[in-house]
Amino acid sequence: MSILNMDLSRIIEKTSKEIEFSGVIGVKAGDDVIHSSAHGYSNRADEIMNTTETKFGIASGCKLFTAIAIAS
């Protein structure tokens, strides 16, 4: 792992704890995944942690994708 990747991972870990982020972060450079990490709970009530394989519902997020596709 390069120094840049280690710094990126350290910053992401620190910031995700500070803001109590719950989700998954992926960073790519070209075709290469340079960072992938999961944070927080996917289900707080049952204390189930997020993983990089956690599936998230996007609810009304589809509207944004449709609007961008139409505007393009």
Tab-separated table of N, CA and C in Angstrom:
chain	number	residue	atom	x	y	z
A	1	MET	N	0.850	-1.181	0.000
A	1	MET	CA	0.000	0.000	0.000
A	1	MET	C	0.895	1.244	0.000
A	2	SER	N	0.599	2.177	-0.890
A	2	SER	CA	1.422	3.382	-0.999
A	2	SER	C	1.157	4.338	0.162
A	3	ILE	N	2.049	5.293	0.335
A	3	ILE	CA	1.897	6.316	1.376
A	3	ILE	C	0.599	7.085	1.165
A	4	LEU	N	0.286	7.433	-0.091
A	4	LEU	CA	-0.949	8.153	-0.397
A	4	LEU	C	-2.167	7.344	0.036
A	5	ASN	N	-2.177	6.062	-0.279
A	5	ASN	CA	-3.298	5.203	0.104
A	5	ASN	C	-3.406	5.073	1.615
A	6	MET	N	-2.269	4.976	2.312
A	6	MET	CA	-2.288	4.883	3.769
A	6	MET	C	-2.827	6.173	4.364
A	7	ASP	N	-2.410	7.334	3.829
A	7	ASP	CA	-2.921	8.616	4.309
A	7	ASP	C	-4.419	8.722	4.061
A	8	LEU	N	-4.860	8.326	2.873
A	8	LEU	CA	-6.276	8.359	2.534
A	8	LEU	C	-7.067	7.484	3.498
A	9	SER	N	-6.610	6.274	3.744
A	9	SER	CA	-7.291	5.361	4.662
A	9	SER	C	-7.351	5.942	6.068
A	10	ARG	N	-6.260	6.536	6.513
A	10	ARG	CA	-6.214	7.133	7.852
A	10	ARG	C	-7.206	8.290	7.964
A	11	ILE	N	-7.252	9.145	6.957
A	11	ILE	CA	-8.162	10.295	6.963
A	11	ILE	C	-9.617	9.831	6.943
A	12	ILE	N	-9.916	8.841	6.121
A	12	ILE	CA	-11.284	8.322	6.049
A	12	ILE	C	-11.696	7.720	7.385
A	13	GLU	N	-10.826	6.914	7.994
A	13	GLU	CA	-11.136	6.310	9.292
A	13	GLU	C	-11.394	7.382	10.346
A	14	LYS	N	-10.512	8.367	10.421
A	14	LYS	CA	-10.625	9.441	11.417
A	14	LYS	C	-11.915	10.230	11.218
A	15	THR	N	-12.183	10.632	9.986
A	15	THR	CA	-13.355	11.451	9.700
A	15	THR	C	-14.648	10.673	9.911
A	16	SER	N	-14.680	9.415	9.502
A	16	SER	CA	-15.906	8.626	9.664
A	16	SER	C	-16.257	8.451	11.140
A	17	LYS	N	-15.258	8.345	11.999
A	17	LYS	CA	-15.516	8.257	13.437
A	17	LYS	C	-15.989	9.590	13.988
A	18	GLU	N	-15.359	10.685	13.555
A	18	GLU	CA	-15.724	12.019	14.043
A	18	GLU	C	-17.170	12.372	13.721
A	19	ILE	N	-17.626	12.027	12.527
A	19	ILE	CA	-18.988	12.401	12.123
A	19	ILE	C	-19.986	11.257	12.302
A	20	GLU	N	-19.527	10.148	12.882
A	20	GLU	CA	-20.352	8.963	13.103
A	20	GLU	C	-21.019	8.515	11.805
A	21	PHE	N	-20.217	8.449	10.743
A	21	PHE	CA	-20.691	8.035	9.428
A	21	PHE	C	-21.095	6.573	9.440
A	22	SER	N	-22.208	6.279	8.811
A	22	SER	CA	-22.657	4.903	8.664
A	22	SER	C	-22.874	4.638	7.181
A	23	GLY	N	-22.042	3.780	6.610
A	23	GLY	CA	-22.142	3.471	5.192
A	23	GLY	C	-20.872	2.828	4.698
A	24	VAL	N	-20.703	2.846	3.394
A	24	VAL	CA	-19.543	2.233	2.754
A	24	VAL	C	-18.875	3.270	1.871
A	25	ILE	N	-17.549	3.285	1.874
A	25	ILE	CA	-16.786	4.229	1.062
A	25	ILE	C	-15.904	3.440	0.104
A	26	GLY	N	-15.960	3.815	-1.156
A	26	GLY	CA	-15.095	3.221	-2.170
A	26	GLY	C	-14.438	4.327	-2.966
A	27	VAL	N	-13.140	4.212	-3.185
A	27	VAL	CA	-12.399	5.205	-3.965
A	27	VAL	C	-11.654	4.464	-5.067
A	28	LYS	N	-11.821	4.939	-6.300
A	28	LYS	CA	-11.139	4.333	-7.445
A	28	LYS	C	-10.220	5.349	-8.095
A	29	ALA	N	-9.129	4.859	-8.633
A	29	ALA	CA	-8.231	5.648	-9.478
A	29	ALA	C	-8.139	4.879	-10.786
A	30	GLY	N	-8.797	5.390	-11.806
A	30	GLY	CA	-8.887	4.631	-13.051
A	30	GLY	C	-9.714	3.384	-12.813
A	31	ASP	N	-9.161	2.234	-13.136
A	31	ASP	CA	-9.864	0.969	-12.916
A	31	ASP	C	-9.509	0.320	-11.582
A	32	ASP	N	-8.599	0.925	-10.833
A	32	ASP	CA	-8.124	0.338	-9.582
A	32	ASP	C	-8.888	0.869	-8.376
A	33	VAL	N	-9.333	-0.037	-7.502
A	33	VAL	CA	-9.921	0.357	-6.223
A	33	VAL	C	-8.755	0.632	-5.284
A	34	ILE	N	-8.639	1.894	-4.824
A	34	ILE	CA	-7.518	2.227	-3.944
A	34	ILE	C	-7.938	2.285	-2.481
A	35	HIS	N	-9.257	2.303	-2.241
A	35	HIS	CA	-9.739	2.255	-0.860
A	35	HIS	C	-11.155	1.711	-0.854
A	36	SER	N	-11.444	0.848	0.102
A	36	SER	CA	-12.780	0.314	0.305
A	36	SER	C	-12.936	0.035	1.792
A	37	SER	N	-13.961	0.638	2.405
A	37	SER	CA	-14.157	0.409	3.837
A	37	SER	C	-15.626	0.574	4.207
A	38	ALA	N	-16.026	-0.120	5.269
A	38	ALA	CA	-17.394	-0.054	5.780
A	38	ALA	C	-17.358	0.545	7.179
A	39	HIS	N	-18.396	1.319	7.494
A	39	HIS	CA	-18.435	2.032	8.770
A	39	HIS	C	-19.837	1.977	9.357
A	40	GLY	N	-19.921	1.911	10.663
A	40	GLY	CA	-21.207	1.992	11.345
A	40	GLY	C	-22.072	0.755	11.168
A	41	TYR	N	-23.346	0.952	11.514
A	41	TYR	CA	-24.301	-0.153	11.525
A	41	TYR	C	-25.218	-0.137	10.306
A	42	SER	N	-25.505	-1.319	9.789
A	42	SER	CA	-26.554	-1.438	8.776
A	42	SER	C	-27.904	-1.584	9.471
A	43	ASN	N	-27.872	-2.044	10.724
A	43	ASN	CA	-29.073	-2.169	11.542
A	43	ASN	C	-28.672	-1.854	12.979
A	44	ARG	N	-28.976	-0.636	13.418
A	44	ARG	CA	-28.571	-0.209	14.768
A	44	ARG	C	-29.278	-1.011	15.859
A	45	ALA	N	-30.559	-1.306	15.657
A	45	ALA	CA	-31.332	-2.014	16.681
A	45	ALA	C	-30.728	-3.379	16.997
A	46	ASP	N	-30.294	-4.081	15.965
A	46	ASP	CA	-29.710	-5.413	16.151
A	46	ASP	C	-28.185	-5.386	16.164
A	47	GLU	N	-27.604	-4.184	16.113
A	47	GLU	CA	-26.155	-3.978	16.126
A	47	GLU	C	-25.438	-4.801	15.048
A	48	ILE	N	-25.990	-4.765	13.839
A	48	ILE	CA	-25.369	-5.436	12.694
A	48	ILE	C	-24.517	-4.404	11.966
A	49	MET	N	-23.234	-4.692	11.844
A	49	MET	CA	-22.301	-3.749	11.237
A	49	MET	C	-22.393	-3.772	9.710
A	50	ASN	N	-22.119	-2.618	9.099
A	50	ASN	CA	-21.987	-2.558	7.648
A	50	ASN	C	-20.757	-3.345	7.224
A	51	THR	N	-20.813	-3.902	6.025
A	51	THR	CA	-19.649	-4.521	5.393
A	51	THR	C	-19.536	-3.915	3.999
A	52	THR	N	-18.456	-4.194	3.321
A	52	THR	CA	-18.320	-3.684	1.956
A	52	THR	C	-19.289	-4.382	1.006
A	53	GLU	N	-19.982	-5.402	1.481
A	53	GLU	CA	-20.985	-6.114	0.678
A	53	GLU	C	-22.412	-5.733	1.057
A	54	THR	N	-22.602	-4.831	2.030
A	54	THR	CA	-23.936	-4.430	2.467
A	54	THR	C	-24.712	-3.813	1.311
A	55	LYS	N	-25.964	-4.225	1.161
A	55	LYS	CA	-26.850	-3.665	0.136
A	55	LYS	C	-27.646	-2.525	0.774
A	56	PHE	N	-27.695	-1.387	0.086
A	56	PHE	CA	-28.423	-0.226	0.578
A	56	PHE	C	-29.581	0.086	-0.355
A	57	GLY	N	-30.749	0.376	0.215
A	57	GLY	CA	-31.875	0.846	-0.584
A	57	GLY	C	-31.608	2.291	-0.973
A	58	ILE	N	-31.932	2.657	-2.204
A	58	ILE	CA	-31.667	4.035	-2.621
A	58	ILE	C	-32.936	4.876	-2.662
A	59	ALA	N	-34.087	4.271	-2.381
A	59	ALA	CA	-35.364	4.976	-2.282
A	59	ALA	C	-35.539	5.973	-3.417
A	60	SER	N	-35.737	7.237	-3.086
A	60	SER	CA	-35.977	8.258	-4.107
A	60	SER	C	-34.715	8.662	-4.847
A	61	GLY	N	-33.609	8.075	-4.523
A	61	GLY	CA	-32.370	8.379	-5.227
A	61	GLY	C	-32.459	8.076	-6.715
A	62	CYS	N	-33.346	7.163	-7.094
A	62	CYS	CA	-33.524	6.828	-8.517
A	62	CYS	C	-33.959	8.044	-9.316
A	63	LYS	N	-34.728	8.932	-8.701
A	63	LYS	CA	-35.203	10.126	-9.407
A	63	LYS	C	-34.033	10.985	-9.866
A	64	LEU	N	-33.023	11.102	-9.022
A	64	LEU	CA	-31.846	11.889	-9.374
A	64	LEU	C	-31.142	11.283	-10.586
A	65	PHE	N	-30.960	9.964	-10.585
A	65	PHE	CA	-30.299	9.305	-11.717
A	65	PHE	C	-31.087	9.510	-13.006
A	66	THR	N	-32.410	9.423	-12.910
A	66	THR	CA	-33.259	9.631	-14.088
A	66	THR	C	-33.133	11.059	-14.593
A	67	ALA	N	-33.159	12.025	-13.682
A	67	ALA	CA	-33.043	13.435	-14.070
A	67	ALA	C	-31.708	13.713	-14.751
A	68	ILE	N	-30.642	13.141	-14.227
A	68	ILE	CA	-29.317	13.341	-14.827
A	68	ILE	C	-29.270	12.712	-16.218
A	69	ALA	N	-29.841	11.524	-16.359
A	69	ALA	CA	-29.849	10.849	-17.660
A	69	ALA	C	-30.634	11.654	-18.691
A	70	ILE	N	-31.758	12.220	-18.284
A	70	ILE	CA	-32.577	13.022	-19.198
A	70	ILE	C	-31.856	14.304	-19.584
A	71	ALA	N	-31.191	14.924	-18.609
A	71	ALA	CA	-30.503	16.197	-18.852
A	71	ALA	C	-29.258	16.027	-19.723
A	72	SER	N	-28.740	14.808	-19.787
A	72	SER	CA	-27.484	14.589	-20.518
A	72	SER	C	-27.641	14.649	-21.979
